[in-house]
Short mmCIF file of C-alpha atoms in Angstrom, two decimals:
data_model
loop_
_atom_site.label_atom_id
_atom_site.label_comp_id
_atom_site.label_asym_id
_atom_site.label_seq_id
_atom_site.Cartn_x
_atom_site.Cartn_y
_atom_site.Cartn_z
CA UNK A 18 29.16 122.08 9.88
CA UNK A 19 31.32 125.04 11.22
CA UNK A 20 31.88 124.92 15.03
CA UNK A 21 33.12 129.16 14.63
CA UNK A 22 30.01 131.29 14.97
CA UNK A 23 30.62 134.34 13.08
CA UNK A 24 30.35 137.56 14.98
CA UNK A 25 27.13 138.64 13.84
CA UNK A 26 25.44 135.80 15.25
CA UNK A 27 27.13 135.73 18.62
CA UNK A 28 24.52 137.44 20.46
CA UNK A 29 21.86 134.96 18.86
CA UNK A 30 23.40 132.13 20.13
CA UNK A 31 23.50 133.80 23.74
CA UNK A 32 19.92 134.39 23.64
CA UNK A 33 19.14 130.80 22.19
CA UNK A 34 21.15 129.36 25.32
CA UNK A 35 19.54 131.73 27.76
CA UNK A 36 16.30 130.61 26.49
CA UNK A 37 16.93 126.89 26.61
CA UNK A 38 18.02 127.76 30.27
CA UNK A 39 15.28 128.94 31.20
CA UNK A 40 12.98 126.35 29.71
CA UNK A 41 15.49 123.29 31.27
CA UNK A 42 14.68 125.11 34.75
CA UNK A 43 10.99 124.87 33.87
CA UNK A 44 11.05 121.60 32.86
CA UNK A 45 13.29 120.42 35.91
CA UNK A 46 10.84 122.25 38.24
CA UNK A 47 8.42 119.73 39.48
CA UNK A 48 6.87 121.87 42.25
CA UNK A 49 4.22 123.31 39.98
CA UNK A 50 2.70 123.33 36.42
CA UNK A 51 4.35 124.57 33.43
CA UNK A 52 2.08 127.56 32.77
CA UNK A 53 1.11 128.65 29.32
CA UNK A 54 2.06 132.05 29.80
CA UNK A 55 5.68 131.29 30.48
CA UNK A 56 5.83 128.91 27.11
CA UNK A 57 4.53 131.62 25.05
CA UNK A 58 6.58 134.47 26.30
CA UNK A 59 9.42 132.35 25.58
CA UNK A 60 8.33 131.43 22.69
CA UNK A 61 7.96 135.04 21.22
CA UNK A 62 11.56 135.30 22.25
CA UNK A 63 12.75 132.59 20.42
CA UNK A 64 10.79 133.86 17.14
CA UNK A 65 12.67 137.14 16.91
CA UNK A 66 15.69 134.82 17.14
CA UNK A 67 14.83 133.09 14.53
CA UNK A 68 13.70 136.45 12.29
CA UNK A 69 17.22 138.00 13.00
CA UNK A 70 18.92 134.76 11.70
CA UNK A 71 17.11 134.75 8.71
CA UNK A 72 17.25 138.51 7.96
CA UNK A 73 21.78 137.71 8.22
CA UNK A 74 21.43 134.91 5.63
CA UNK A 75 19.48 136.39 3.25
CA UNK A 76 23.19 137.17 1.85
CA UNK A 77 22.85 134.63 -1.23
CA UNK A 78 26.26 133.99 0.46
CA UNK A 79 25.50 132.78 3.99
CA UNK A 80 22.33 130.69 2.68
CA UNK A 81 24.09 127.24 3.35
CA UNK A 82 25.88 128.41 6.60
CA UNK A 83 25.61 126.15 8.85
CA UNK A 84 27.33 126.08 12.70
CA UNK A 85 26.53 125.98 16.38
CA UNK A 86 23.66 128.19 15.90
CA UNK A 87 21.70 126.05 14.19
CA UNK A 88 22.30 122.96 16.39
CA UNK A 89 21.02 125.11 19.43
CA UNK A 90 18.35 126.24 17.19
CA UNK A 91 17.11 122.68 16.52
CA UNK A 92 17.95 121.60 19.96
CA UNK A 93 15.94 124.62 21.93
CA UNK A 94 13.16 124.14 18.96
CA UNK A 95 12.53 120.30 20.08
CA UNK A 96 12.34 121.15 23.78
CA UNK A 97 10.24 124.23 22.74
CA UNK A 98 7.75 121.64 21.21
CA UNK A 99 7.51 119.55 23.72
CA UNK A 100 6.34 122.51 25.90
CA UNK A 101 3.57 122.89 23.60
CA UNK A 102 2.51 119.12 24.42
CA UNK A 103 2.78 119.57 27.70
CA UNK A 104 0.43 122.50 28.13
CA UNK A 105 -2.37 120.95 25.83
CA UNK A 106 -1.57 122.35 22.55
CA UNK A 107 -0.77 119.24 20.57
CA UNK A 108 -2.82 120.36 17.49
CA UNK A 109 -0.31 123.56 16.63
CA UNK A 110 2.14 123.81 14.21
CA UNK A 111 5.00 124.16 16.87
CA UNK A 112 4.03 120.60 18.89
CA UNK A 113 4.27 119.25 15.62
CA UNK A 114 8.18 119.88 15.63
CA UNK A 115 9.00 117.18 18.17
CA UNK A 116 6.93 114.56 16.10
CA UNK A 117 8.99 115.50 12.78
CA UNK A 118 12.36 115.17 14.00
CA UNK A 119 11.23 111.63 15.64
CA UNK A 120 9.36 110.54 12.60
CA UNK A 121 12.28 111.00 10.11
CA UNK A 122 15.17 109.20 12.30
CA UNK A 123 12.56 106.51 12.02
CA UNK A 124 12.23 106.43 8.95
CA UNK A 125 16.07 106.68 7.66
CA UNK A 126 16.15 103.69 10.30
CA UNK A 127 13.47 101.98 8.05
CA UNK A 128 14.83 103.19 4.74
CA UNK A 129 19.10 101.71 6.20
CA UNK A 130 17.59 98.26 7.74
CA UNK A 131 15.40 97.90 4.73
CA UNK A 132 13.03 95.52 7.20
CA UNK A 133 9.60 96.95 6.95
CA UNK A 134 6.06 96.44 5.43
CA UNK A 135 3.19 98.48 4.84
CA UNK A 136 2.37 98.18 8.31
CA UNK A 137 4.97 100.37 9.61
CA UNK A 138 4.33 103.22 6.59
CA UNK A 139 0.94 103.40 6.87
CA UNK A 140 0.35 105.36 10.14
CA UNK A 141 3.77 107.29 9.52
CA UNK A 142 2.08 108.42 6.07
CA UNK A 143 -1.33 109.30 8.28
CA UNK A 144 0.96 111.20 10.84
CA UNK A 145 2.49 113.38 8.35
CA UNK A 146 -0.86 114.02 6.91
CA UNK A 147 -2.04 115.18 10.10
CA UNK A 148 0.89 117.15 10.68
CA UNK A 149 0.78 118.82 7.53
CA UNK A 150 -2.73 119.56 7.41
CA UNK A 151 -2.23 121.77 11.14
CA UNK A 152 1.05 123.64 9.73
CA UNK A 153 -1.36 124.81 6.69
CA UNK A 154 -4.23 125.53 8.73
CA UNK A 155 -1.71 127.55 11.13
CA UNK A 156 -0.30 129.73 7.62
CA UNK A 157 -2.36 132.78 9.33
CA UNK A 158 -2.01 133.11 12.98
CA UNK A 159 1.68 131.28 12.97
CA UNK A 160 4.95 133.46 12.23
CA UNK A 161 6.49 132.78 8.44
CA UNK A 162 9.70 131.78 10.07
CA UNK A 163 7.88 129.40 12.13
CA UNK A 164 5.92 127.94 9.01
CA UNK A 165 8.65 127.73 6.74
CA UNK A 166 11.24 126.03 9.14
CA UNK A 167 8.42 123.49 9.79
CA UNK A 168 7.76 123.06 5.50
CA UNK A 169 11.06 122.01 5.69
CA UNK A 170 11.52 119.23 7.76
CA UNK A 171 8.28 118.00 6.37
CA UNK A 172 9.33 118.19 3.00
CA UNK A 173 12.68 116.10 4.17
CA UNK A 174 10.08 113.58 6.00
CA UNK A 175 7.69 113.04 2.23
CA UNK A 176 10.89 112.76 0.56
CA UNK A 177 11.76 109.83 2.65
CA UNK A 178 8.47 108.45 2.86
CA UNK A 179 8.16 108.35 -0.99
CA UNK A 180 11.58 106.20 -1.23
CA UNK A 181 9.96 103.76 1.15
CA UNK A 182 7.13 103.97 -0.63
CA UNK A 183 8.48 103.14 -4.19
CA UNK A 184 10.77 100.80 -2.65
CA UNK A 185 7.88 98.40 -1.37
CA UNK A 186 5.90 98.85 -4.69
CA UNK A 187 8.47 96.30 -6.02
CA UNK A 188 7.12 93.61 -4.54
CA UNK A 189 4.30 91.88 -5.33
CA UNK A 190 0.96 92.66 -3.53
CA UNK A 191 0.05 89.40 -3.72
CA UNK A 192 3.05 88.84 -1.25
CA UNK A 193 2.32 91.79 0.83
CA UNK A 194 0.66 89.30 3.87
CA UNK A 195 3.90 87.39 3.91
CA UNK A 196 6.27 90.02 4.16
CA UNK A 197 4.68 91.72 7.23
CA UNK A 198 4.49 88.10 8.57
CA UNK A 199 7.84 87.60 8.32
CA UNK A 200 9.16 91.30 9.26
CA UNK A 201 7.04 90.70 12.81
CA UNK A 202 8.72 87.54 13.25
CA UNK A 203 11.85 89.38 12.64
CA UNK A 204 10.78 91.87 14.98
CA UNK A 205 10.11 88.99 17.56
CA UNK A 206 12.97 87.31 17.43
CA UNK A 207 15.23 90.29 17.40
CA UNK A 208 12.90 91.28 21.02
CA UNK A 209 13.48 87.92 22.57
CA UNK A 210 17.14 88.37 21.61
CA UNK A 211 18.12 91.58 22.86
CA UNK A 212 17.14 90.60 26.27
CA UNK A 213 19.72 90.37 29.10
CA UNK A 214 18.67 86.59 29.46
CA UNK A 215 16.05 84.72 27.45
CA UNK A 216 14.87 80.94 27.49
CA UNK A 217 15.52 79.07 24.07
CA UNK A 218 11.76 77.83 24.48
CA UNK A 219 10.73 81.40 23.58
CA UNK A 220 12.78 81.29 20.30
CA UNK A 221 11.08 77.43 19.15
CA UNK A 222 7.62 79.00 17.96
CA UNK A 223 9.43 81.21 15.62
CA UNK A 224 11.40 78.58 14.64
CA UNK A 225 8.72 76.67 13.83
CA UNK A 226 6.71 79.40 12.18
CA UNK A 227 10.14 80.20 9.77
CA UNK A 228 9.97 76.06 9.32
CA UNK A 229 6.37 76.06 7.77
CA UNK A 230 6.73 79.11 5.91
CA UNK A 231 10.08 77.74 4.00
CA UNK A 232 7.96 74.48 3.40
CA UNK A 233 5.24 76.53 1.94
CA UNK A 234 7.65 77.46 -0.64
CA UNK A 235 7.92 75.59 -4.13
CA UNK A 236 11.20 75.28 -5.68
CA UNK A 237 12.30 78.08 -3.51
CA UNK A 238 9.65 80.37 -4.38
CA UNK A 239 6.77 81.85 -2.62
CA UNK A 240 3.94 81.08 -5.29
CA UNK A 241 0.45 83.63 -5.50
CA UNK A 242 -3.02 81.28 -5.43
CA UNK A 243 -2.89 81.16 -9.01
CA UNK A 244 0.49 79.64 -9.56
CA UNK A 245 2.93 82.22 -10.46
CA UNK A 246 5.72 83.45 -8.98
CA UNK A 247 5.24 87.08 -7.98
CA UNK A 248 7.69 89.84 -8.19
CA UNK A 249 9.86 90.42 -4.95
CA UNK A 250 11.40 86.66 -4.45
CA UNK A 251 14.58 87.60 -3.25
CA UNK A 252 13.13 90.68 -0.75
CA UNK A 253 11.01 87.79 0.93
CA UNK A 254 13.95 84.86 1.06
CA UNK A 255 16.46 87.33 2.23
CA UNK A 256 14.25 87.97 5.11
CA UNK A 257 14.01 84.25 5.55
CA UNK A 258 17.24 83.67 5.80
CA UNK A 259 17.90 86.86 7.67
CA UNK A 260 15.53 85.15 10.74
CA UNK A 261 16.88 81.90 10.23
CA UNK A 262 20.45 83.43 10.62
CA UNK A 263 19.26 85.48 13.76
CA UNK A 264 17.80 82.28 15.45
CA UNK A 265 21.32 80.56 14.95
CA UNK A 266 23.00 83.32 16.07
CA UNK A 267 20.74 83.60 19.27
CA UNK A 268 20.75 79.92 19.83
CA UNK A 269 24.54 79.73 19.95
CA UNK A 270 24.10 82.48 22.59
CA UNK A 271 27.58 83.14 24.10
CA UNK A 272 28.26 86.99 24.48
CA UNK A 273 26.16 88.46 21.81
CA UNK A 274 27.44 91.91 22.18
CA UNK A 275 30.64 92.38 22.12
CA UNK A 276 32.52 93.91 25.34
CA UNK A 277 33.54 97.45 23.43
CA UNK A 278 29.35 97.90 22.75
CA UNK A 279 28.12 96.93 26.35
CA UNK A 280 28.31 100.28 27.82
CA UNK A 281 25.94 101.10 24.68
CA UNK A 282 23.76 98.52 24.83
CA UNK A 283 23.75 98.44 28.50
CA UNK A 284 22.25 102.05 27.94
CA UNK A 285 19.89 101.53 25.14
CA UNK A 286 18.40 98.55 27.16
CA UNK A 287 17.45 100.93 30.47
CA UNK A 288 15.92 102.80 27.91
CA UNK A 289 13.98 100.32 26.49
CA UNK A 290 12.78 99.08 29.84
CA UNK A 291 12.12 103.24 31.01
CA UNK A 292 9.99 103.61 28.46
CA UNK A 293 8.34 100.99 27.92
CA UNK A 294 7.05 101.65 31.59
CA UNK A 295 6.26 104.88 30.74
CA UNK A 296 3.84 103.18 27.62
CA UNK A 297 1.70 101.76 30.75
CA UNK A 298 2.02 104.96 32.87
CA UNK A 299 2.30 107.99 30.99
CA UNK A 300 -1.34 109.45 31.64
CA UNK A 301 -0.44 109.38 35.06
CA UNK A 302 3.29 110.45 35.35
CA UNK A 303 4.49 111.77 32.15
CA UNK A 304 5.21 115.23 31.24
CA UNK A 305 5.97 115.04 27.79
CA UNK A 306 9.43 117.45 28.19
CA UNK A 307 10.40 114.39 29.76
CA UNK A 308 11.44 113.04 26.30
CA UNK A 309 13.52 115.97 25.62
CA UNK A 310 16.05 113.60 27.50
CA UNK A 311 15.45 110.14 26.07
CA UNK A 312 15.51 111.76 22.71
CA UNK A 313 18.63 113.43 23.44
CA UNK A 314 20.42 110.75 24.95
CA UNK A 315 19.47 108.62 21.48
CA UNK A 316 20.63 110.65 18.92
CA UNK A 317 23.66 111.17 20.55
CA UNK A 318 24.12 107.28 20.60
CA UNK A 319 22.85 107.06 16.88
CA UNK A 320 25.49 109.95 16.02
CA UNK A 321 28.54 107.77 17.37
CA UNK A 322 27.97 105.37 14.33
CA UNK A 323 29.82 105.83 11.32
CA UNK A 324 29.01 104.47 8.18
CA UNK A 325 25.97 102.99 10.06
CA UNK A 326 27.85 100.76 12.72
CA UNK A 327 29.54 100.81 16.16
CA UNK A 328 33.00 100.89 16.17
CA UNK A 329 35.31 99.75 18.76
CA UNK A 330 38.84 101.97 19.60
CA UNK A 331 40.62 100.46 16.60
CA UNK A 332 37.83 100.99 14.38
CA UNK A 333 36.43 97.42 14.05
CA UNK A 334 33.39 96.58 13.86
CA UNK A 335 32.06 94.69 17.07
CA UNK A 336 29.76 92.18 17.37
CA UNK A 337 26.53 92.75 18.73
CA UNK A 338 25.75 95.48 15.86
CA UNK A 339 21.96 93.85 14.88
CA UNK A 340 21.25 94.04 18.35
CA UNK A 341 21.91 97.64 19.17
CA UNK A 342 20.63 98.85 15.77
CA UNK A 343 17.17 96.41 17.41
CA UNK A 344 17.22 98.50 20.79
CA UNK A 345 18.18 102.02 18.79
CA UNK A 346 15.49 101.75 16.63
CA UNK A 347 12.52 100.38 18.67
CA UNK A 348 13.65 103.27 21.35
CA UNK A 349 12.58 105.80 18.78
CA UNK A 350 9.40 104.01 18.09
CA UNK A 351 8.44 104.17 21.39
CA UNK A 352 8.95 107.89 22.05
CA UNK A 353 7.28 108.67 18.56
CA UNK A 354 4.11 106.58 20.11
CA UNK A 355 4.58 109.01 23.58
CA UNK A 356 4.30 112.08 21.52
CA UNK A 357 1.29 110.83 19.10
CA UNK A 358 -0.52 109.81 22.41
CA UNK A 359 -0.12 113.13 24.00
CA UNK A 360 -3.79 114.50 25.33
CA UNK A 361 -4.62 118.14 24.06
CA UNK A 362 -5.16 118.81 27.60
CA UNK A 363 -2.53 121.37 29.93
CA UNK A 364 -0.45 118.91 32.73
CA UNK A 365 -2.70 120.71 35.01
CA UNK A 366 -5.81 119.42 34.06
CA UNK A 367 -4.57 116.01 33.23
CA UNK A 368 -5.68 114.61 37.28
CA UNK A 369 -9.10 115.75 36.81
CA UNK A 370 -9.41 113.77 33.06
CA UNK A 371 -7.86 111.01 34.12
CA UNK A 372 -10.90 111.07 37.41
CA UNK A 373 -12.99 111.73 35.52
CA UNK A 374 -11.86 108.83 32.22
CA UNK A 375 -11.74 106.72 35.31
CA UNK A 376 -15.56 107.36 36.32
CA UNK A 377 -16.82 106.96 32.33
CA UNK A 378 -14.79 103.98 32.01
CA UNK A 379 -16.57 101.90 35.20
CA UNK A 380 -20.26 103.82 34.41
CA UNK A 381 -19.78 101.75 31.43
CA UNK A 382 -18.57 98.90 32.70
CA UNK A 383 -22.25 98.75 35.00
CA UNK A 384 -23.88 99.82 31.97
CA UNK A 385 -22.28 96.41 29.87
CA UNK A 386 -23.31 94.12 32.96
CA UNK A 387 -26.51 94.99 33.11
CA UNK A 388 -26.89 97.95 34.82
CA UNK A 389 -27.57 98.75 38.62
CA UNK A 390 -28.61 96.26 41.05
CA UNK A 391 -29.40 99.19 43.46
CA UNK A 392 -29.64 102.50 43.47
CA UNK A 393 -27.15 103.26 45.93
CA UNK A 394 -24.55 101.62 43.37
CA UNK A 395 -24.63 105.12 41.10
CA UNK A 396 -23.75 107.07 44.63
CA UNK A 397 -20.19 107.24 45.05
CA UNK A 398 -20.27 108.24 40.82
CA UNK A 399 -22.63 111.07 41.68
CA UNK A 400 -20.47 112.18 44.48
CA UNK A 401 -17.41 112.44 42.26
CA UNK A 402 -18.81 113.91 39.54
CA UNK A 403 -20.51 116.30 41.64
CA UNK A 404 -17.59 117.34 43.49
CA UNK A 405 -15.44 117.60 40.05
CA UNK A 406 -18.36 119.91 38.64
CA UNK A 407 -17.86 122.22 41.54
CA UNK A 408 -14.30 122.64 40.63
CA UNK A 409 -15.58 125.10 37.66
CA UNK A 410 -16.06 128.62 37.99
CA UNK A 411 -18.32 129.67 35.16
CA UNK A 412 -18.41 126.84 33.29
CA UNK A 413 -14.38 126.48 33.36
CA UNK A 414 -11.52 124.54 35.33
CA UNK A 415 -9.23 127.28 36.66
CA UNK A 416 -5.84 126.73 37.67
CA UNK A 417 -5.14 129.80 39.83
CA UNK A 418 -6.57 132.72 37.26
CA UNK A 419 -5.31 130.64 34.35
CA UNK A 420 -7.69 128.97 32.24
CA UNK A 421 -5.18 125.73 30.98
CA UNK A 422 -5.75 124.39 27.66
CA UNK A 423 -8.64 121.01 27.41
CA UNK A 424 -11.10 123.00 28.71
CA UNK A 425 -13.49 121.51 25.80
CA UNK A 426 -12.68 117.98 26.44
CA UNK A 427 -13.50 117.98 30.28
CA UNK A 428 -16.31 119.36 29.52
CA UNK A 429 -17.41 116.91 27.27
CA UNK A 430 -16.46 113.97 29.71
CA UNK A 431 -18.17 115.62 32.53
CA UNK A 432 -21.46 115.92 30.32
CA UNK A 433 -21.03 112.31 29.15
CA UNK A 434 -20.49 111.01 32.29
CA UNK A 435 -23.51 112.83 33.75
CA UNK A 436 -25.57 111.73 31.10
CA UNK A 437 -24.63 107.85 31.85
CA UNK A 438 -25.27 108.64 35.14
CA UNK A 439 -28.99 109.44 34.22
CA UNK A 440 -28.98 106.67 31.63
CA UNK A 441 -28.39 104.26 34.58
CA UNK A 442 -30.85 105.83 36.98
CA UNK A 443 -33.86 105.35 33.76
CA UNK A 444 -33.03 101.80 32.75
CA UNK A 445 -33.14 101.14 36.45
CA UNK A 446 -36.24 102.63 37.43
CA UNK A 447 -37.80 101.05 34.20
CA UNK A 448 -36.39 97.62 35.45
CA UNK A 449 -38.23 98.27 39.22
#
């Protein structure tokens, strides 16, 4: 990639930084709600970007050009995305731009560790589905530029996919269940390991589990119910081996990672634990351009490999390389299950769902144990709801004049929860 912009796309590149500016300063500002106004005008902005870019390399010349434009293209289209999350519009073809560029590092991660099942395809392959299904339901109202840019990264994604794909057709399905038994001990063991400190106790059930399962073998082969030996042997003992290697490894223990990688894996880890606690909090606290950072901060780690490793100064290869690849990859994992969770509901209607999911979620609770014991039980409910309904004017949750996105869902949980409410009331009534 060229780091010289030519001069006719100079003033592109201004604009694209002036509009990532200005969408950092939004993102940064925590004194108030991202408005949907603001995301869109921006957004329109960075279209006739986009349209200008194109329209300069439609020269059958420049159609492989590639330099700093396109990196703060890419960069101010994921943050752009995100936006989109963040003000309830998770089911449009831009919010879908976030979850593609997450979705293929994971799988080239899946496709260079070669450690997967049909577990960890299987709701990719639905995701990409999904996604593709709103970019061609978007063809009409979305911009060409918009539609095509997003074609391509999904093509990139099914291309991927499909190697996966043929890759695990190889083996066997009648060793299918043993494969993603021993890729989630893998997965365990590799957990347990890439802790700062660990207890060999939580290593001896795996090691017990990898005991049985290499005692279940015949002749060194893992045998289908009939007798035969299945295709995809050596996929399924170099997996065994692989965890038996990973408990020695662990169980020596010493410095796993080697002194040149602990700045990285020092960082990764943080990461790991951040968002992992976001995982448990992120109806409450997260604003999904919060991930703009995590995801930046990881593929700027992933970029300092080369050839798929960490090296030191002298261009060695450290130890500790299983381990960071561990943290690297479940990192991305964890921000591609952030951005599939995200609500389609604006930030600024996320306190009243997440009253009034509270409220649903202990109406049923007294519904499952039996209903009321007294009337005056359903009270404080009816006072909440009551006081959320008069929030609406005309039937909709303003935010100042602006009508956020999720107005259809709140709705909907307000009418459920009223109708519980009644539910409760009847059964009780019937019951006195």
């Amino acid at each position: 990639m060229s780091s010289t912009v030519p001069k006719n796309e100079q003033a592109i590149l201004q604009k694209l930084v002036a509009i990532r500016t200005k969408l950092s300063a939004i993102k940064q500002d925590r004194s108030t709600y991202v408005k949907s106004s603001d995301v869109s005008r921006l957004y329109e902005q960075l279209i006739g970007e986009v349209r200008k870019i194109n329209h300069i390399r439609e020269d059958p010349t420049l159609q492989n050009e590639q330099n700093r434009v396109d990196v703060v293209l890419d960069d101010v289209f994921q943050l752009m995305s995100l936006f989109f999350l963040t003000v309830g519009l998770t089911r449009s073809a831009p919010a879908t731009y976030a979850s593609l560029t997450t979705v293929k590092r994971l799988l080239d991660h899946l496709k260079e560790s070669r450690v997967y099942s049909n577990t960890d395809i299987q709701p990719i392959e639905e995701r990409l589905a999904e996604i593709k299904n709103i970019i061609e339901r978007d063809v009409v109202s979305e911009s060409p530029e918009i539609i095509e840019l997003l074609r391509v990264k999904m093509a990139v994604c099914e291309t991927l996919l499909h190697e996966l794909q043929t890759s695990l057709s190889l083996i066997s399905p009648e060793l299918t269940t043993m494969l993603q038994k021993l890729v989630s001990i893998r997965r365990q063991i590799m957990s347990i390991g890439a802790k700062p400190k660990f207890s060999m106790s939580e290593l001896k059930t795996y090691q017990e589990e990898l005991r049985a399962i290499e005692n279940s073998r015949v002749d060194g082969h893992f045998l289908s119910p009939d007798g035969n030996i299945p295709e995809g042997q050596s996929v399924l003992n170099g997996l065994l081996d692989d965890c038996h290697n990973l408990l020695s490894d662990f169980q020596a223990r010493g410095d796993l990672v080697a002194p040149a990688l602990r700045s990285i894996y020092e960082q990764l880890a943080e990461m790991r634990a951040q968002l992992d606690n976001l995982m448990l909090t992120h109806r409450w606290t997260l604003r999904e351009t919060d991930l703009y950072n995590y995801q930046n901060r990881l593929q700027a780690i992933d970029d300092m490999r080369v050839n798929g490793v960490f090296l030191d100064e002298d261009g060695n290869v450290p130890k500790g390389q299983k381990i960071l690849l561990y943290l690297l990859r479940r990192n991305y994992a964890l921000i591609y299950r952030l951005l599939v969770s995200s609500e389609p509901v604006s930030e600024a209607l996320m306190p009243i769902q997440n009253q009034l999911s509270t409220v649903r979620r202990c109406l049923l609770e007294v519904k499952r144990m039996d209903g009321l014991s007294s009337a005056r039980e359903l009270y404080p409910y009816q006072m909440k709801l009551a006081s959320i309904d008069n929030l609406r004017v005309d039937g909709k949750f303003m935010i100042g004049n602006a009508i956020p996105e999720g107005q259809g869902m709140l709705n909907a949980l307000l009418a459920e929860c009223f109708d519980l409410c009644h539910e409760l009331r009847v059964e009780f009534d019937e019951q006195d």
